[in-house]
Amino acid sequence: MRPDPTTDSAPRLIPAGRAWLLDVVAAILVVAPVFAPVPFPELRPSSPLVYAIAIVPALLLPLRRRWPRTVLLACIALYVTALVLGTLLPGVALSMVIASYGMADRLTRREAAPVAIPAVVGLVGVSIVLELTTGLDTRFLQVGLLVTLAGALGDAARSRRAYVEAVIERARRAEQTREAEARRRVTEERLRIARDLHDAVAHRISVISLNAGVASSTLETRPERAREALATIRTASRDVLSEIGSLLTVLRAPDESAPREQPGLARLADVVESVRVAGWDVVVRDELDRDDPADALPLSVDIVAYRVVQEGLTNALKHGTARRAHVLLRRDGDEIEIVVTNPLDRTPETESPSGFGLVGLRERVESVGGHLDAGLAPGGYRLAARLPLAVTPGGVR
């Protein structure tokens, strides 16, 4: 029978709820030879005591599931007693076979062998002695082989059932592992999408919000300034819609599709210019020689470096009070350092900008083996990241 994939155990030939059917069949097979007309006198019970000995095993066999050793020894004892009384009972011999199979099927080999081996040896030895002393044909060889073979079959059935149960358990654990891995991948994908969405929207929304305030305040007094702000809003809106469309395209694409192209420091001027058109004074001090192939940044570090600058300027737009920012990029040994600072004319209500932007940025930085610091510094707010040039396994996507 094949194992049921909905259960954690191997099925038996007869379900546990219908095991009584086997007991009924076994009882009939054990008792029937007692009353069957057989032509051999040594096979017919010769006294009421022998009749009782022939019937008792039918009552003992249902107990083999709870006391397998005791039932086997009792059946052997009854069979030997019948031999001593001069009668060879086929039904009792069959009960020994059934009890031997049941014990090997329910007990481990280490538990069954110390009982089965001495019992079979004793049975064969007594049978030989009785055959030599009384002349009764005990058929010791056939009976001993049948009892031994039944034990071997029971052990094989138990071993196969244990193997099937182990296979089912491994399959169940593998399924749990697959589900856990799927949940982990879903969680990682959600975080990646959240970071990408924040990167695509937060900076340009901040630019739009700032320019909307400029346009509202200068609409009547400086209409040309208001028009510039509205133009910036239009450009930023178009860019953010393009970013969102690109992100949705990736989400709807099949898994084997190429990943969405991520910006690097080559687009640093774009993000800086988007802040300058909002009326901010941004000073960039770029000491990296990215034109030299020997100093080229790994792709994952290049992406994270761009995101650090973008997040730093976004936080400056949202929380800065002096409309000035400074960006520093330089190499320090085997690392590059990126620092974005903006002065504060007054102490903000909170110590540092809050939200998911810095959380996602910190995850990006740590994914390439870097370190991120963010918080108030003398004269303003400081966002600093150190990124290794030798990327550790597990870089950003």
C-alpha positions as a Markdown table, in Angstrom:
| # | Residue | x | y | z |
|---|---|---|---|---|
| 1 | Met | 0.0 | 0.0 | 0.0 |
| 2 | Arg | 1.2 | 3.5 | -0.7 |
| 3 | Pro | 1.5 | 6.0 | 2.2 |
| 4 | Asp | -1.3 | 8.5 | 2.6 |
| 5 | Pro | 0.3 | 12.0 | 2.0 |
| 6 | Thr | -2.3 | 13.5 | 4.4 |
| 7 | Thr | -1.0 | 11.5 | 7.4 |
| 8 | Asp | 2.3 | 11.3 | 9.2 |
| 9 | Ser | 2.4 | 7.5 | 9.5 |
| 10 | Ala | 2.5 | 4.5 | 7.1 |
| 11 | Pro | -0.9 | 2.8 | 6.7 |
| 12 | Arg | -1.4 | -0.9 | 7.8 |
| 13 | Leu | -3.1 | -3.5 | 5.7 |
| 14 | Ile | -6.0 | -3.6 | 8.1 |
| 15 | Pro | -7.0 | -0.3 | 9.7 |
| 16 | Ala | -6.6 | -0.1 | 13.5 |
| 17 | Gly | -10.4 | 0.1 | 14.0 |
| 18 | Arg | -10.9 | -3.2 | 12.2 |
| 19 | Ala | -8.2 | -5.3 | 13.8 |
| 20 | Trp | -10.8 | -7.5 | 15.4 |
| 21 | Leu | -11.4 | -9.0 | 12.0 |
| 22 | Leu | -7.9 | -10.5 | 12.1 |
| 23 | Asp | -8.6 | -11.8 | 15.6 |
| 24 | Val | -11.8 | -13.6 | 14.4 |
| 25 | Val | -10.0 | -15.1 | 11.4 |
| 26 | Ala | -7.1 | -16.2 | 13.6 |
| 27 | Ala | -9.4 | -17.8 | 16.2 |
| 28 | Ile | -11.3 | -19.7 | 13.5 |
| 29 | Leu | -8.0 | -21.0 | 12.1 |
| 30 | Val | -6.7 | -22.0 | 15.5 |
| 31 | Val | -9.9 | -23.8 | 16.7 |
| 32 | Ala | -11.1 | -25.4 | 13.5 |
| 33 | Pro | -8.4 | -28.2 | 13.4 |
| 34 | Val | -9.6 | -29.3 | 16.9 |
| 35 | Phe | -13.0 | -30.4 | 15.6 |
| 36 | Ala | -11.9 | -31.3 | 12.0 |
| 37 | Pro | -12.1 | -35.0 | 11.2 |
| 38 | Val | -8.4 | -35.9 | 10.6 |
| 39 | Pro | -7.2 | -39.4 | 10.0 |
| 40 | Phe | -4.1 | -39.2 | 12.2 |
| 41 | Pro | -4.7 | -39.9 | 15.8 |
| 42 | Glu | -1.7 | -37.8 | 17.0 |
| 43 | Leu | -3.5 | -34.8 | 15.6 |
| 44 | Arg | -6.7 | -35.3 | 17.5 |
| 45 | Pro | -7.2 | -34.2 | 21.1 |
| 46 | Ser | -7.3 | -37.2 | 23.5 |
| 47 | Ser | -8.7 | -35.6 | 26.6 |
| 48 | Pro | -10.6 | -32.5 | 27.9 |
| 49 | Leu | -7.3 | -31.0 | 29.0 |
| 50 | Val | -5.9 | -31.2 | 25.5 |
| 51 | Tyr | -9.2 | -29.6 | 24.1 |
| 52 | Ala | -8.7 | -26.7 | 26.6 |
| 53 | Ile | -5.0 | -26.4 | 25.5 |
| 54 | Ala | -6.1 | -26.2 | 21.8 |
| 55 | Ile | -8.8 | -23.5 | 22.5 |
| 56 | Val | -6.9 | -21.2 | 24.9 |
| 57 | Pro | -4.5 | -19.8 | 22.2 |
| 58 | Ala | -7.6 | -18.4 | 20.3 |
| 59 | Leu | -8.3 | -16.3 | 23.4 |
| 60 | Leu | -4.7 | -15.3 | 23.9 |
| 61 | Leu | -4.0 | -14.0 | 20.4 |
| 62 | Pro | -6.0 | -10.7 | 20.7 |
| 63 | Leu | -3.8 | -9.8 | 23.6 |
| 64 | Arg | -0.6 | -10.0 | 21.4 |
| 65 | Arg | -0.8 | -6.3 | 20.6 |
| 66 | Arg | -0.4 | -5.3 | 24.3 |
| 67 | Trp | 1.8 | -8.2 | 25.6 |
| 68 | Pro | 3.5 | -9.7 | 22.5 |
| 69 | Arg | 6.3 | -11.4 | 24.4 |
| 70 | Thr | 3.9 | -13.0 | 27.0 |
| 71 | Val | 1.5 | -14.3 | 24.3 |
| 72 | Leu | 4.3 | -15.9 | 22.3 |
| 73 | Leu | 5.8 | -17.6 | 25.3 |
| 74 | Ala | 2.3 | -18.8 | 26.4 |
| 75 | Cys | 1.5 | -20.3 | 23.0 |
| 76 | Ile | 4.9 | -22.1 | 22.9 |
| 77 | Ala | 4.3 | -23.4 | 26.5 |
| 78 | Leu | 0.8 | -24.7 | 25.4 |
| 79 | Tyr | 2.2 | -26.3 | 22.3 |
| 80 | Val | 5.0 | -28.0 | 24.3 |
| 81 | Thr | 2.5 | -29.2 | 27.0 |
| 82 | Ala | 0.3 | -30.7 | 24.2 |
| 83 | Leu | 3.4 | -32.5 | 22.9 |
| 84 | Val | 4.2 | -33.9 | 26.4 |
| 85 | Leu | 0.6 | -35.2 | 26.5 |
| 86 | Gly | 1.2 | -36.9 | 23.2 |
| 87 | Thr | -0.8 | -34.7 | 20.9 |
| 88 | Leu | 0.4 | -32.5 | 18.0 |
| 89 | Leu | -2.0 | -29.6 | 17.7 |
| 90 | Pro | -1.8 | -27.7 | 14.3 |
| 91 | Gly | -4.0 | -24.9 | 15.6 |
| 92 | Val | -1.6 | -24.2 | 18.5 |
| 93 | Ala | 1.3 | -24.3 | 16.1 |
| 94 | Leu | -0.4 | -21.7 | 14.0 |
| 95 | Ser | -0.9 | -19.6 | 17.1 |
| 96 | Met | 2.8 | -19.6 | 17.7 |
| 97 | Val | 3.4 | -18.5 | 14.1 |
| 98 | Ile | 0.9 | -15.6 | 14.5 |
| 99 | Ala | 2.3 | -14.6 | 17.9 |
| 100 | Ser | 5.9 | -14.7 | 16.5 |
| 101 | Tyr | 4.9 | -12.4 | 13.6 |
| 102 | Gly | 3.0 | -10.0 | 15.9 |
| 103 | Met | 5.9 | -9.7 | 18.4 |
| 104 | Ala | 8.5 | -9.0 | 15.6 |
| 105 | Asp | 6.0 | -6.5 | 14.0 |
| 106 | Arg | 5.5 | -4.5 | 17.2 |
| 107 | Leu | 8.8 | -4.6 | 18.9 |
| 108 | Thr | 12.3 | -3.5 | 17.8 |
| 109 | Arg | 14.8 | -6.1 | 16.8 |
| 110 | Arg | 16.7 | -5.5 | 20.0 |
| 111 | Glu | 13.6 | -6.0 | 22.1 |
| 112 | Ala | 12.3 | -9.1 | 20.3 |
| 113 | Ala | 15.5 | -11.1 | 19.7 |
| 114 | Pro | 16.3 | -11.8 | 23.4 |
| 115 | Val | 12.9 | -13.5 | 23.6 |
| 116 | Ala | 12.4 | -15.0 | 20.2 |
| 117 | Ile | 15.7 | -16.8 | 19.8 |
| 118 | Pro | 15.7 | -18.6 | 23.2 |
| 119 | Ala | 12.0 | -19.5 | 22.7 |
| 120 | Val | 12.5 | -21.0 | 19.2 |
| 121 | Val | 15.7 | -22.9 | 20.4 |
| 122 | Gly | 13.8 | -24.2 | 23.4 |
| 123 | Leu | 10.8 | -25.2 | 21.3 |
| 124 | Val | 13.0 | -27.1 | 18.8 |
| 125 | Gly | 15.1 | -28.7 | 21.6 |
| 126 | Val | 12.1 | -30.0 | 23.5 |
| 127 | Ser | 10.5 | -31.3 | 20.3 |
| 128 | Ile | 13.7 | -33.2 | 19.5 |
| 129 | Val | 13.9 | -34.7 | 22.9 |
| 130 | Leu | 10.2 | -35.8 | 22.9 |
| 131 | Glu | 10.6 | -37.3 | 19.4 |
| 132 | Leu | 13.6 | -39.3 | 20.6 |
| 133 | Thr | 12.0 | -40.5 | 23.8 |
| 134 | Thr | 8.4 | -41.0 | 22.8 |
| 135 | Gly | 8.6 | -41.7 | 19.1 |
| 136 | Leu | 6.0 | -39.0 | 18.4 |
| 137 | Asp | 6.6 | -37.2 | 15.1 |
| 138 | Thr | 6.9 | -33.6 | 16.4 |
| 139 | Arg | 7.8 | -32.2 | 13.0 |
| 140 | Phe | 10.2 | -30.0 | 14.9 |
| 141 | Leu | 12.0 | -28.8 | 11.8 |
| 142 | Gln | 8.8 | -27.5 | 10.0 |
| 143 | Val | 7.5 | -25.9 | 13.2 |
| 144 | Gly | 10.8 | -24.3 | 14.1 |
| 145 | Leu | 11.2 | -22.9 | 10.5 |
| 146 | Leu | 7.6 | -21.6 | 10.4 |
| 147 | Val | 8.0 | -19.8 | 13.7 |
| 148 | Thr | 11.4 | -18.3 | 12.7 |
| 149 | Leu | 10.1 | -17.3 | 9.2 |
| 150 | Ala | 7.1 | -15.6 | 10.8 |
| 151 | Gly | 9.4 | -13.6 | 13.0 |
| 152 | Ala | 11.5 | -12.6 | 10.1 |
| 153 | Leu | 8.4 | -11.5 | 8.1 |
| 154 | Gly | 7.2 | -9.5 | 11.1 |
| 155 | Asp | 10.5 | -7.8 | 11.5 |
| 156 | Ala | 10.6 | -7.0 | 7.7 |
| 157 | Ala | 7.1 | -5.5 | 7.9 |
| 158 | Arg | 8.1 | -3.4 | 10.9 |
| 159 | Ser | 11.3 | -2.2 | 9.2 |
| 160 | Arg | 9.4 | -1.3 | 6.0 |
| 161 | Arg | 6.7 | 0.6 | 8.0 |
| 162 | Ala | 9.4 | 2.5 | 9.9 |
| 163 | Tyr | 11.1 | 3.4 | 6.6 |
| 164 | Val | 7.9 | 4.6 | 5.1 |
| 165 | Glu | 7.2 | 6.7 | 8.2 |
| 166 | Ala | 10.7 | 8.2 | 8.0 |
| 167 | Val | 10.1 | 9.1 | 4.4 |
| 168 | Ile | 6.8 | 10.7 | 5.2 |
| 169 | Glu | 8.4 | 12.6 | 8.1 |
| 170 | Arg | 11.2 | 13.8 | 5.9 |
| 171 | Ala | 8.7 | 14.9 | 3.3 |
| 172 | Arg | 6.7 | 16.7 | 5.9 |
| 173 | Arg | 9.8 | 18.5 | 7.2 |
| 174 | Ala | 10.8 | 19.3 | 3.6 |
| 175 | Glu | 7.4 | 20.8 | 3.0 |
| 176 | Gln | 7.7 | 22.9 | 6.2 |
| 177 | Thr | 11.2 | 24.0 | 5.1 |
| 178 | Arg | 9.8 | 25.0 | 1.7 |
| 179 | Glu | 7.0 | 27.0 | 3.3 |
| 180 | Ala | 9.4 | 28.7 | 5.7 |
| 181 | Glu | 11.7 | 29.5 | 2.7 |
| 182 | Ala | 8.8 | 30.8 | 0.7 |
| 183 | Arg | 7.7 | 33.1 | 3.6 |
| 184 | Arg | 11.3 | 34.3 | 4.0 |
| 185 | Arg | 11.5 | 35.1 | 0.3 |
| 186 | Val | 8.1 | 36.9 | 0.4 |
| 187 | Thr | 9.3 | 39.0 | 3.4 |
| 188 | Glu | 12.5 | 39.9 | 1.6 |
| 189 | Glu | 10.7 | 40.8 | -1.6 |
| 190 | Arg | 8.2 | 43.0 | 0.4 |
| 191 | Leu | 11.2 | 44.8 | 2.0 |
| 192 | Arg | 12.9 | 45.2 | -1.4 |
| 193 | Ile | 9.7 | 46.6 | -3.0 |
| 194 | Ala | 9.2 | 48.9 | 0.0 |
| 195 | Arg | 12.8 | 50.2 | -0.3 |
| 196 | Asp | 12.5 | 50.7 | -4.1 |
| 197 | Leu | 9.1 | 52.4 | -3.7 |
| 198 | His | 10.5 | 54.8 | -1.1 |
| 199 | Asp | 13.6 | 55.5 | -3.3 |
| 200 | Ala | 11.4 | 56.2 | -6.3 |
| 201 | Val | 8.9 | 58.4 | -4.6 |
| 202 | Ala | 10.2 | 60.0 | -1.4 |
| 203 | His | 12.8 | 62.3 | -2.9 |
| 204 | Arg | 10.7 | 63.7 | -5.7 |
| 205 | Ile | 7.6 | 64.0 | -3.5 |
| 206 | Ser | 9.7 | 66.2 | -1.2 |
| 207 | Val | 10.8 | 68.3 | -4.2 |
| 208 | Ile | 7.2 | 68.6 | -5.3 |
| 209 | Ser | 6.0 | 69.6 | -1.8 |
| 210 | Leu | 8.8 | 72.2 | -1.4 |
| 211 | Asn | 8.2 | 73.8 | -4.8 |
| 212 | Ala | 4.5 | 73.8 | -4.3 |
| 213 | Gly | 5.1 | 76.0 | -1.2 |
| 214 | Val | 7.4 | 78.2 | -3.2 |
| 215 | Ala | 4.8 | 78.6 | -6.0 |
| 216 | Ser | 2.1 | 79.4 | -3.5 |
| 217 | Ser | 4.0 | 82.0 | -1.7 |
| 218 | Thr | 5.4 | 83.8 | -4.8 |
| 219 | Leu | 2.4 | 83.5 | -7.2 |
| 220 | Glu | 1.5 | 87.2 | -6.8 |
| 221 | Thr | 4.7 | 88.8 | -5.9 |
| 222 | Arg | 7.2 | 86.9 | -8.1 |
| 223 | Pro | 5.2 | 85.1 | -10.8 |
| 224 | Glu | 8.3 | 84.1 | -12.8 |
| 225 | Arg | 9.6 | 82.3 | -9.6 |
| 226 | Ala | 6.2 | 80.6 | -9.3 |
| 227 | Arg | 6.4 | 79.5 | -12.9 |
| 228 | Glu | 9.9 | 78.0 | -12.3 |
| 229 | Ala | 8.6 | 76.1 | -9.3 |
| 230 | Leu | 5.6 | 74.8 | -11.2 |
| 231 | Ala | 7.9 | 73.7 | -14.0 |
| 232 | Thr | 10.0 | 71.8 | -11.4 |
| 233 | Ile | 6.8 | 70.2 | -10.0 |
| 234 | Arg | 5.8 | 69.1 | -13.5 |
| 235 | Thr | 9.2 | 67.6 | -14.2 |
| 236 | Ala | 9.4 | 65.9 | -10.8 |
| 237 | Ser | 5.8 | 64.5 | -11.2 |
| 238 | Arg | 6.7 | 63.1 | -14.6 |
| 239 | Asp | 9.8 | 61.5 | -13.2 |
| 240 | Val | 8.0 | 59.9 | -10.2 |
| 241 | Leu | 5.3 | 58.5 | -12.5 |
| 242 | Ser | 8.0 | 57.1 | -14.7 |
| 243 | Glu | 9.7 | 55.5 | -11.6 |
| 244 | Ile | 6.4 | 54.0 | -10.4 |
| 245 | Gly | 5.6 | 52.7 | -13.8 |
| 246 | Ser | 9.0 | 51.0 | -14.1 |
| 247 | Leu | 8.6 | 49.5 | -10.7 |
| 248 | Leu | 5.1 | 48.2 | -11.5 |
| 249 | Thr | 6.5 | 46.7 | -14.8 |
| 250 | Val | 9.0 | 44.7 | -12.8 |
| 251 | Leu | 6.4 | 43.5 | -10.3 |
| 252 | Arg | 4.2 | 42.3 | -13.1 |
| 253 | Ala | 7.0 | 40.7 | -15.1 |
| 254 | Pro | 7.8 | 36.9 | -14.8 |
| 255 | Asp | 10.4 | 35.9 | -12.3 |
| 256 | Glu | 13.0 | 35.2 | -15.0 |
| 257 | Ser | 12.8 | 38.7 | -16.4 |
| 258 | Ala | 15.8 | 40.9 | -16.0 |
| 259 | Pro | 15.9 | 43.0 | -12.8 |
| 260 | Arg | 15.0 | 46.7 | -12.9 |
| 261 | Glu | 17.9 | 48.9 | -13.7 |
| 262 | Gln | 19.1 | 50.7 | -10.6 |
| 263 | Pro | 20.8 | 54.2 | -10.6 |
| 264 | Gly | 24.4 | 54.7 | -9.5 |
| 265 | Leu | 26.7 | 57.7 | -8.8 |
| 266 | Ala | 26.7 | 58.4 | -12.5 |
| 267 | Arg | 23.3 | 60.0 | -11.9 |
| 268 | Leu | 24.5 | 62.0 | -8.9 |
| 269 | Ala | 24.2 | 65.2 | -10.8 |
| 270 | Asp | 20.5 | 64.6 | -11.5 |
| 271 | Val | 19.5 | 64.2 | -7.8 |
| 272 | Val | 21.6 | 67.2 | -6.8 |
| 273 | Glu | 20.1 | 69.4 | -9.5 |
| 274 | Ser | 16.6 | 68.4 | -8.4 |
| 275 | Val | 17.4 | 69.9 | -5.0 |
| 276 | Arg | 19.0 | 73.0 | -6.4 |
| 277 | Val | 16.0 | 73.9 | -8.6 |
| 278 | Ala | 14.0 | 73.9 | -5.4 |
| 279 | Gly | 16.1 | 76.8 | -4.2 |
| 280 | Trp | 18.6 | 74.9 | -2.2 |
| 281 | Asp | 22.3 | 75.5 | -2.2 |
| 282 | Val | 24.0 | 72.1 | -2.5 |
| 283 | Val | 27.8 | 71.8 | -2.4 |
| 284 | Val | 29.2 | 68.6 | -3.7 |
| 285 | Arg | 32.8 | 67.5 | -2.9 |
| 286 | Asp | 33.5 | 64.4 | -5.0 |
| 287 | Glu | 37.0 | 63.1 | -4.5 |
| 288 | Leu | 36.3 | 59.7 | -6.1 |
| 289 | Asp | 38.1 | 59.0 | -9.4 |
| 290 | Arg | 35.4 | 56.9 | -11.0 |
| 291 | Asp | 36.9 | 57.3 | -14.5 |
| 292 | Asp | 39.9 | 55.1 | -13.5 |
| 293 | Pro | 38.9 | 51.4 | -14.1 |
| 294 | Ala | 41.1 | 50.5 | -11.1 |
| 295 | Asp | 39.0 | 52.7 | -8.8 |
| 296 | Ala | 35.6 | 51.6 | -10.3 |
| 297 | Leu | 33.1 | 50.8 | -7.7 |
| 298 | Pro | 31.3 | 47.5 | -7.5 |
| 299 | Leu | 27.8 | 47.7 | -8.9 |
| 300 | Ser | 26.1 | 47.0 | -5.6 |
| 301 | Val | 28.2 | 49.6 | -3.8 |
| 302 | Asp | 27.6 | 52.1 | -6.6 |
| 303 | Ile | 23.8 | 51.7 | -6.2 |
| 304 | Val | 23.9 | 52.0 | -2.4 |
| 305 | Ala | 26.2 | 55.1 | -2.6 |
| 306 | Tyr | 23.7 | 56.8 | -4.8 |
| 307 | Arg | 20.8 | 55.9 | -2.4 |
| 308 | Val | 22.7 | 57.3 | 0.5 |
| 309 | Val | 23.1 | 60.7 | -1.2 |
| 310 | Gln | 19.5 | 60.6 | -2.3 |
| 311 | Glu | 18.2 | 59.8 | 1.1 |
| 312 | Gly | 20.4 | 62.4 | 2.7 |
| 313 | Leu | 19.2 | 65.2 | 0.4 |
| 314 | Thr | 15.6 | 64.0 | 0.8 |
| 315 | Asn | 15.9 | 64.3 | 4.6 |
| 316 | Ala | 17.4 | 67.7 | 4.2 |
| 317 | Leu | 14.5 | 68.9 | 2.1 |
| 318 | Lys | 12.0 | 67.5 | 4.5 |
| 319 | His | 13.6 | 68.5 | 7.8 |
| 320 | Gly | 16.3 | 71.1 | 7.0 |
| 321 | Thr | 15.8 | 74.8 | 8.0 |
| 322 | Ala | 18.7 | 76.6 | 6.3 |
| 323 | Arg | 18.1 | 75.5 | 2.7 |
| 324 | Arg | 21.7 | 74.4 | 2.4 |
| 325 | Ala | 23.3 | 70.9 | 2.1 |
| 326 | His | 26.8 | 69.5 | 1.7 |
| 327 | Val | 27.7 | 66.2 | 0.0 |
| 328 | Leu | 31.2 | 64.6 | 0.5 |
| 329 | Leu | 32.4 | 61.5 | -1.3 |
| 330 | Arg | 35.9 | 60.3 | -0.7 |
| 331 | Arg | 38.0 | 57.1 | -0.5 |
| 332 | Asp | 39.4 | 56.0 | 2.8 |
| 333 | Gly | 41.6 | 53.0 | 2.4 |
| 334 | Asp | 39.5 | 50.0 | 1.3 |
| 335 | Glu | 36.3 | 51.9 | 1.9 |
| 336 | Ile | 34.4 | 54.9 | 0.5 |
| 337 | Glu | 32.9 | 57.5 | 2.8 |
| 338 | Ile | 29.7 | 59.3 | 1.9 |
| 339 | Val | 28.6 | 62.2 | 4.1 |
| 340 | Val | 25.5 | 64.4 | 3.6 |
| 341 | Thr | 25.1 | 67.3 | 6.0 |
| 342 | Asn | 22.7 | 70.1 | 6.3 |
| 343 | Pro | 22.9 | 73.0 | 8.8 |
| 344 | Leu | 20.0 | 73.7 | 11.1 |
| 345 | Asp | 19.1 | 77.2 | 12.1 |
| 346 | Arg | 17.1 | 75.9 | 15.0 |
| 347 | Thr | 16.9 | 72.6 | 17.0 |
| 348 | Pro | 14.2 | 70.3 | 15.5 |
| 349 | Glu | 11.5 | 68.8 | 17.7 |
| 350 | Thr | 12.9 | 65.3 | 17.1 |
| 351 | Glu | 16.5 | 64.3 | 17.3 |
| 352 | Ser | 16.6 | 62.9 | 13.8 |
| 353 | Pro | 14.3 | 62.3 | 10.9 |
| 354 | Ser | 12.0 | 59.4 | 11.5 |
| 355 | Gly | 10.3 | 57.0 | 9.2 |
| 356 | Phe | 11.1 | 54.0 | 7.0 |
| 357 | Gly | 13.6 | 55.7 | 4.8 |
| 358 | Leu | 16.5 | 55.4 | 7.1 |
| 359 | Val | 15.5 | 51.9 | 8.1 |
| 360 | Gly | 15.6 | 50.8 | 4.5 |
| 361 | Leu | 18.8 | 52.7 | 3.8 |
| 362 | Arg | 20.5 | 51.0 | 6.8 |
| 363 | Glu | 19.4 | 47.6 | 5.4 |
| 364 | Arg | 20.9 | 48.5 | 2.0 |
| 365 | Val | 24.2 | 49.6 | 3.6 |
| 366 | Glu | 24.5 | 46.6 | 5.8 |
| 367 | Ser | 23.7 | 44.3 | 2.9 |
| 368 | Val | 27.1 | 45.2 | 1.3 |
| 369 | Gly | 28.9 | 45.1 | 4.6 |
| 370 | Gly | 28.8 | 48.8 | 5.3 |
| 371 | His | 27.9 | 51.0 | 8.3 |
| 372 | Leu | 25.5 | 53.9 | 8.5 |
| 373 | Asp | 25.4 | 56.7 | 11.1 |
| 374 | Ala | 22.6 | 59.3 | 11.2 |
| 375 | Gly | 21.8 | 61.9 | 13.7 |
| 376 | Leu | 22.4 | 65.4 | 15.0 |
| 377 | Ala | 25.9 | 66.8 | 14.7 |
| 378 | Pro | 27.5 | 70.1 | 15.7 |
| 379 | Gly | 25.8 | 72.7 | 13.4 |
| 380 | Gly | 23.2 | 70.5 | 11.8 |
| 381 | Tyr | 22.2 | 67.0 | 10.8 |
| 382 | Arg | 24.7 | 64.4 | 9.5 |
| 383 | Leu | 24.1 | 61.2 | 7.5 |
| 384 | Ala | 27.3 | 59.2 | 7.0 |
| 385 | Ala | 27.9 | 55.8 | 5.4 |
| 386 | Arg | 31.1 | 53.8 | 5.0 |
| 387 | Leu | 30.9 | 51.2 | 2.2 |
| 388 | Pro | 33.6 | 48.6 | 1.6 |
| 389 | Leu | 35.1 | 48.3 | -1.9 |
| 390 | Ala | 35.3 | 44.5 | -1.6 |
| 391 | Val | 31.6 | 43.6 | -1.4 |
| 392 | Thr | 30.7 | 40.8 | 1.0 |
| 393 | Pro | 28.3 | 38.0 | -0.3 |
| 394 | Gly | 24.7 | 39.1 | -0.3 |
| 395 | Gly | 25.0 | 42.5 | -2.0 |
| 396 | Val | 21.9 | 44.5 | -2.9 |
| 397 | Arg | 20.0 | 43.6 | -5.9 |
